Each structure stands twice: as C-alpha cells, then as structure tokens.
JSON list of C-alpha atoms in Angstrom, two decimals:
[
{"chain": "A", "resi": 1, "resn": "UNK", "atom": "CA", "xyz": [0.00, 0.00, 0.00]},
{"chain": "A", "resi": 2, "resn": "UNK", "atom": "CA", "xyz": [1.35, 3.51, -0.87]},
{"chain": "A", "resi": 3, "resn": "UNK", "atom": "CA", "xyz": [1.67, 5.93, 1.45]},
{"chain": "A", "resi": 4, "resn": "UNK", "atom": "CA", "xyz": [2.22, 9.83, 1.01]},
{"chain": "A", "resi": 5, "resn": "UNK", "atom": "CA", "xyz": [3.50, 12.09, 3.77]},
{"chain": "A", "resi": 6, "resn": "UNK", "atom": "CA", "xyz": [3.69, 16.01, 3.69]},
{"chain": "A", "resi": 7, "resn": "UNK", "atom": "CA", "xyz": [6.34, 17.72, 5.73]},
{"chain": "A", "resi": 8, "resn": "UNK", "atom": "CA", "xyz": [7.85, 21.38, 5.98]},
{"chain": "A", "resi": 9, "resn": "UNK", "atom": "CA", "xyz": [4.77, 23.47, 6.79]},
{"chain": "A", "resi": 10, "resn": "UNK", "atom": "CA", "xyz": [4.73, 26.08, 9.77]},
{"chain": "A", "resi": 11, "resn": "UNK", "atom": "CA", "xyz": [3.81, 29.67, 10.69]},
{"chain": "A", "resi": 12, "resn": "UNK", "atom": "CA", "xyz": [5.66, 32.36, 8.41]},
{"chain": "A", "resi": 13, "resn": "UNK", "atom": "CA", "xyz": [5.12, 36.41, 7.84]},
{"chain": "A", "resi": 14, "resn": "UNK", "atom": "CA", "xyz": [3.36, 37.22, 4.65]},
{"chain": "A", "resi": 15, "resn": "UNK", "atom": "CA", "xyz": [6.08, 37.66, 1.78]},
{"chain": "A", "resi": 16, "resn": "UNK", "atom": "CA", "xyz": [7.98, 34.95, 3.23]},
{"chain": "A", "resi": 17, "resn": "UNK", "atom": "CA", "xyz": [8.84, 31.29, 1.47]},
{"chain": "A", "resi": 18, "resn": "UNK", "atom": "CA", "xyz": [8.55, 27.65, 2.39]},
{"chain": "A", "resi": 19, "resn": "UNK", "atom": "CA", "xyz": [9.25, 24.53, 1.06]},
{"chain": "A", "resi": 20, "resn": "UNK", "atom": "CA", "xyz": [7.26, 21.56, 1.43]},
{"chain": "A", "resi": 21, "resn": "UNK", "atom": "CA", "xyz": [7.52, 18.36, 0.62]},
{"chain": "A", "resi": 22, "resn": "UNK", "atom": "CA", "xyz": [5.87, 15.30, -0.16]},
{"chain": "A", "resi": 23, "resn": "UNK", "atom": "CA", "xyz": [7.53, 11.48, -0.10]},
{"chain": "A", "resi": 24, "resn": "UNK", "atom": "CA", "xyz": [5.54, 8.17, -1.26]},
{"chain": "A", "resi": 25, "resn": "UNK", "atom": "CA", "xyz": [6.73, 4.87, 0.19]},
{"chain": "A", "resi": 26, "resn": "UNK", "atom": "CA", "xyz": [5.84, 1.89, -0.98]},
{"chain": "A", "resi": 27, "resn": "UNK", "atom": "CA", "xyz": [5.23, -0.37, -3.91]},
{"chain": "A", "resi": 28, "resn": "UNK", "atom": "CA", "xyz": [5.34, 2.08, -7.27]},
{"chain": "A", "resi": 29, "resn": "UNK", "atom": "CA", "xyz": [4.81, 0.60, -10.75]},
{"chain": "A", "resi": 30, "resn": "UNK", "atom": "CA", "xyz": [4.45, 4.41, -11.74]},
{"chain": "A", "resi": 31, "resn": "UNK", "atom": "CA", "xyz": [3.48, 7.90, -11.30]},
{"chain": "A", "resi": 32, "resn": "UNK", "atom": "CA", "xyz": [1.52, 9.37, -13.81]},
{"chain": "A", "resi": 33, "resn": "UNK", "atom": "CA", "xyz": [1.22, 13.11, -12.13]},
{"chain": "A", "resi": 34, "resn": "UNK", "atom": "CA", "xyz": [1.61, 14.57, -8.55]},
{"chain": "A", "resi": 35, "resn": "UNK", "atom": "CA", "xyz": [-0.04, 17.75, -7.09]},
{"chain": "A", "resi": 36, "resn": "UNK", "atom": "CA", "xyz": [-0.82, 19.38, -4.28]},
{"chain": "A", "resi": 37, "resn": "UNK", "atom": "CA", "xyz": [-4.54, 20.88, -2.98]},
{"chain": "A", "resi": 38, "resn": "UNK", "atom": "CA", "xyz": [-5.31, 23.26, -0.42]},
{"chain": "A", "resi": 39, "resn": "UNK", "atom": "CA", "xyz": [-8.24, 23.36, 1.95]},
{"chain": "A", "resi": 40, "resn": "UNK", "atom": "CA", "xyz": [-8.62, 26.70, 4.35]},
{"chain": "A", "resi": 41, "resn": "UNK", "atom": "CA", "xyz": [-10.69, 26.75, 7.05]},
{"chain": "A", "resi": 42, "resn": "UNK", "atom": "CA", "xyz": [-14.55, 26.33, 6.34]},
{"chain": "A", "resi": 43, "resn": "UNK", "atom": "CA", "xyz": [-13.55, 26.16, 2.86]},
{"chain": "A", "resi": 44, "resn": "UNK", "atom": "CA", "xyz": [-13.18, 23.18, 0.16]},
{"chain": "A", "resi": 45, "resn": "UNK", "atom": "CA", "xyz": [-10.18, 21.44, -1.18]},
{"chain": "A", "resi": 46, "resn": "UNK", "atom": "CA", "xyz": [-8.77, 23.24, -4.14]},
{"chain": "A", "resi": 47, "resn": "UNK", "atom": "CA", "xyz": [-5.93, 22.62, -6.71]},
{"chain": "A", "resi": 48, "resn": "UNK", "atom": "CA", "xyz": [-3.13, 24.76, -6.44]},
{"chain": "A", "resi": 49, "resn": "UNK", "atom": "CA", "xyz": [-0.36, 22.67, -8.52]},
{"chain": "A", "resi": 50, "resn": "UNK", "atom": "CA", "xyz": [0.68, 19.54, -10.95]},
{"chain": "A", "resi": 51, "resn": "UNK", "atom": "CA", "xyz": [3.61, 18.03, -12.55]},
{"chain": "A", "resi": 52, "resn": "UNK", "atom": "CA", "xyz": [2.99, 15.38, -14.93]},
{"chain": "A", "resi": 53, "resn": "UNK", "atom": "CA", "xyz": [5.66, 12.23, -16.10]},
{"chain": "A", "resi": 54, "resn": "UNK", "atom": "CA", "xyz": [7.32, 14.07, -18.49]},
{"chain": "A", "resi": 55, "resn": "UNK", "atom": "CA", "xyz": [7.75, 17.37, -16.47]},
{"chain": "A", "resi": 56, "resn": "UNK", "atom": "CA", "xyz": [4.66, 19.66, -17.65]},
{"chain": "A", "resi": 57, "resn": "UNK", "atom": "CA", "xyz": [3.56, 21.78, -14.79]},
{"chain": "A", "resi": 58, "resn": "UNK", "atom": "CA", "xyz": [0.12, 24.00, -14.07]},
{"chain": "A", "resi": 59, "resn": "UNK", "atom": "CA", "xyz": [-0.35, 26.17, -11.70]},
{"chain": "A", "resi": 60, "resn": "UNK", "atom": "CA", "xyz": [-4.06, 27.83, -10.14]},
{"chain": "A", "resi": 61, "resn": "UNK", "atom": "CA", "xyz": [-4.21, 31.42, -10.89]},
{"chain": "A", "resi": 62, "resn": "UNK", "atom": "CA", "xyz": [-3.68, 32.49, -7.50]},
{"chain": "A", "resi": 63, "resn": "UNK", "atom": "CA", "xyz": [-0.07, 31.12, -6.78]},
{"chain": "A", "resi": 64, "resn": "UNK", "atom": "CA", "xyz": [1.14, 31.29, -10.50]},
{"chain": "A", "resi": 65, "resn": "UNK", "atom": "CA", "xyz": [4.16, 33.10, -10.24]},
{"chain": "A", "resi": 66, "resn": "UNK", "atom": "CA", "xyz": [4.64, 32.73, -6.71]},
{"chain": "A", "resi": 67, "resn": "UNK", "atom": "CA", "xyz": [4.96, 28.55, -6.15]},
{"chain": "A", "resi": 68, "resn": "UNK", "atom": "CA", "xyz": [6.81, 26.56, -7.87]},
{"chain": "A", "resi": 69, "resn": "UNK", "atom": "CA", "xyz": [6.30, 22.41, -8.22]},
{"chain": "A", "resi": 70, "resn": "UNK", "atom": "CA", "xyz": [9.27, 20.16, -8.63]},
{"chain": "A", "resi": 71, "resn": "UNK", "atom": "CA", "xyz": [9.98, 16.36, -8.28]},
{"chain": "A", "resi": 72, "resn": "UNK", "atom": "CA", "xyz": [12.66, 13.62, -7.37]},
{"chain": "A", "resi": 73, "resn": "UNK", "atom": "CA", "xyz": [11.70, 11.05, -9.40]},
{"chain": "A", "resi": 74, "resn": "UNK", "atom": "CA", "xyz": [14.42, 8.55, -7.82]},
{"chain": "A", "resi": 75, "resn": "UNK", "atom": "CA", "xyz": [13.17, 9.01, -4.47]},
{"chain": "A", "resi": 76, "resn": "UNK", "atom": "CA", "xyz": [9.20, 9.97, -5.60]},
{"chain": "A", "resi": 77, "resn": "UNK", "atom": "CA", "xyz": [8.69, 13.05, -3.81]},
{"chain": "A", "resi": 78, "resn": "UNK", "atom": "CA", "xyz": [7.30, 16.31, -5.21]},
{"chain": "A", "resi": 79, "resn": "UNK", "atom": "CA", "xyz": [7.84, 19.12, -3.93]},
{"chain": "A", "resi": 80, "resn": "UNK", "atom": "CA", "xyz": [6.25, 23.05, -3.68]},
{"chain": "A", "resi": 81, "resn": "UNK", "atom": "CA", "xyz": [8.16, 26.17, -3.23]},
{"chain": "A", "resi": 82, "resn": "UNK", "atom": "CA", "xyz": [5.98, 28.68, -2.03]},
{"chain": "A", "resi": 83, "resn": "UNK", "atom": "CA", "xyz": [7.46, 32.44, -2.23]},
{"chain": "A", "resi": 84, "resn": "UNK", "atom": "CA", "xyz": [5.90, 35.78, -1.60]},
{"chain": "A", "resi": 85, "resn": "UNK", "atom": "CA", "xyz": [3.35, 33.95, 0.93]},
{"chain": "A", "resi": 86, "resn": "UNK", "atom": "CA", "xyz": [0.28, 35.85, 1.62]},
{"chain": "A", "resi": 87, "resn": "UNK", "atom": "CA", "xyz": [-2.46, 35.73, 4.52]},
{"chain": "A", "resi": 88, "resn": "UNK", "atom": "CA", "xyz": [-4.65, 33.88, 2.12]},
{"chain": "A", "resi": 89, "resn": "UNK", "atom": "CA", "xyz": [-2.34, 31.24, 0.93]},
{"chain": "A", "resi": 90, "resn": "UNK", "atom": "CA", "xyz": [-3.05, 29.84, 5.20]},
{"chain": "A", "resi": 91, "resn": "UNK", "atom": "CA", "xyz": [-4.50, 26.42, 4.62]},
{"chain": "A", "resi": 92, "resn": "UNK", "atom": "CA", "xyz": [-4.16, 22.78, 5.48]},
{"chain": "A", "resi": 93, "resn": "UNK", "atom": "CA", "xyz": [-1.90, 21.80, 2.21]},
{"chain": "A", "resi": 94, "resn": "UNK", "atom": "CA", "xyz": [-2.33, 17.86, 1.00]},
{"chain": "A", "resi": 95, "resn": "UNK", "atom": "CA", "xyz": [-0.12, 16.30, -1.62]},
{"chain": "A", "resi": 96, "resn": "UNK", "atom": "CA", "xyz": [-1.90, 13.82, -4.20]},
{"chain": "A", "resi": 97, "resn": "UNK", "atom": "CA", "xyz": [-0.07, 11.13, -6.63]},
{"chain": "A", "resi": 98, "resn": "UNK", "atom": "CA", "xyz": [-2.07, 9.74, -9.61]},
{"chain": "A", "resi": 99, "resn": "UNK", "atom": "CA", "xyz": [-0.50, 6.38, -9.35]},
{"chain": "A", "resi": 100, "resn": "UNK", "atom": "CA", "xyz": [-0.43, 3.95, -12.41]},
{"chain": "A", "resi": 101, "resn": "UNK", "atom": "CA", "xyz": [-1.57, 0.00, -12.03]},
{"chain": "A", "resi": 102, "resn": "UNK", "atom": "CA", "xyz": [1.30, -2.47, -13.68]},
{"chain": "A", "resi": 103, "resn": "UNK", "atom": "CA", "xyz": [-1.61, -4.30, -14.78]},
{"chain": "A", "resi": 104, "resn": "UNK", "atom": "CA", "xyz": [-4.64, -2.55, -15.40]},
{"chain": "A", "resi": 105, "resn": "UNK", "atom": "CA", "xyz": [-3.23, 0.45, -16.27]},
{"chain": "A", "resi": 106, "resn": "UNK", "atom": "CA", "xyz": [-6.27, 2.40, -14.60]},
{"chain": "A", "resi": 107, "resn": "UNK", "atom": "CA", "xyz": [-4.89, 5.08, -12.83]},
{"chain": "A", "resi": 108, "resn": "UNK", "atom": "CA", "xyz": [-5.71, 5.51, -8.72]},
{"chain": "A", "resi": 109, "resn": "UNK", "atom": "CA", "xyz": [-5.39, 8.86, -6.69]},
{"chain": "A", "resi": 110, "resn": "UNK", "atom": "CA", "xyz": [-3.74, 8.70, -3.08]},
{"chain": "A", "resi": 111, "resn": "UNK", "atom": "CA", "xyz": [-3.59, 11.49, -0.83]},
{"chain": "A", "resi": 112, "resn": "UNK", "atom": "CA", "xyz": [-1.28, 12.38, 2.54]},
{"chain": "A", "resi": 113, "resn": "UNK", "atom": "CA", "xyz": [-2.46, 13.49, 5.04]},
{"chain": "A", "resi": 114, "resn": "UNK", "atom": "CA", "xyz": [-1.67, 17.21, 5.24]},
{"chain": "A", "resi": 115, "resn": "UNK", "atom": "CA", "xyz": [0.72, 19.81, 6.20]},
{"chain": "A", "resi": 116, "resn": "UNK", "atom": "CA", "xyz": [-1.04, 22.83, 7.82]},
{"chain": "A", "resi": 117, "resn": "UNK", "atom": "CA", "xyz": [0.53, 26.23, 6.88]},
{"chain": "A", "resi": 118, "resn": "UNK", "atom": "CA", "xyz": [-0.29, 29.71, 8.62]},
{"chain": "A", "resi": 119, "resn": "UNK", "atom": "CA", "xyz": [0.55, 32.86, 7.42]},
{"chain": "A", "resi": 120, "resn": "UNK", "atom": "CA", "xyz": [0.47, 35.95, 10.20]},
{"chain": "A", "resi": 121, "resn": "UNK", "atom": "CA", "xyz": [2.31, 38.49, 11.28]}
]
C-alpha cells in the first residue's frame, strides 16, 4: 500500500517562502502526475499545482508566479516552493499522486495526510 507524507509546513510572515515536501513509500509501478490541494478553514479542497511524467507543470491562478512544483523522481517526492506567501495562501496543504496499475493500467489517486501552513504576522 502507498503511502504519502507532507512535511515542511509552519507559521511564516506574509512575503515569506517555504518549502514543502511530499515522499511516497511503498510499492510504485508508476506515477503518472503529482499535485498538491489546499483546503482553508470552512472552505473546500482546491488545486493549487501539478507536474505530470514528463515534467509539464500547471499552476491555479492564484499562486502562479509565486509557487513553484518540482519532483525527485528517484526518491518519488514532489515538492512546492511557495514564495511571496500571503495571509490567504493559510490552509491545510495535502499532496496527491495519480498512481499507475502495472496491470490494469487504470490510474488511482492517493492522498497524505496534510501539512497545515499559517501565514500571520
């Protein structure tokens, strides 16, 4: 069973950065795209970011320019570099890997669990 975990979230002033990361363990045939989603408080889940197989990457309006989505391939971790952090960018922040099946070929989502990142002064 794949797992995802999240890590490097935490309380920063608005126009600082962070970097966050995400790491899947377990048994990978192959990753067809990774992304990350945001959920604020009292608010639902949105997309902020993707990077496909081959390196393509899409950004939400509201952090394009701002975030930036990478990945390690060898050690199958994406991760998001967030600069220029606003008040609005505070929000639980989940990763989520579109994983391929060897034999199927149907592709399944799985999610971490979240990294919660504030943004105050």
């Amino acid at each position: 069973q794949v797992q995802l975990v999240e890590s490097g979230g935490g309380l920063v002033q608005p126009g600082g950065s962070l970097r966050l990361s995400c790491a899947a363990s377990g048994s990978i045939f192959s990753i067809a795209a990774m992304r990350w989603y945001r959920q604020a408080p009292g608010k639902q889940r949105v997309f902020v970011a993707t990077i496909d197989s081959e390196d393509n990457t899409f950004y939400a309006d509201s952090v394009k320019g701002r975030f930036t989505i990478s990945k390690d391939n060898a050690k199958n971790t994406v991760f998001l570099q967030m600069n220029r952090l606003e008040p609005e960018d505070t929000a639980v922040y989940y990763c989520n890997f579109a994983l391929l099946d060897r034999a199927t070929r149907n592709l399944s989502p799985v999610w971490g669990r979240g990294t919660q990142v504030t943004v105050s002064s």
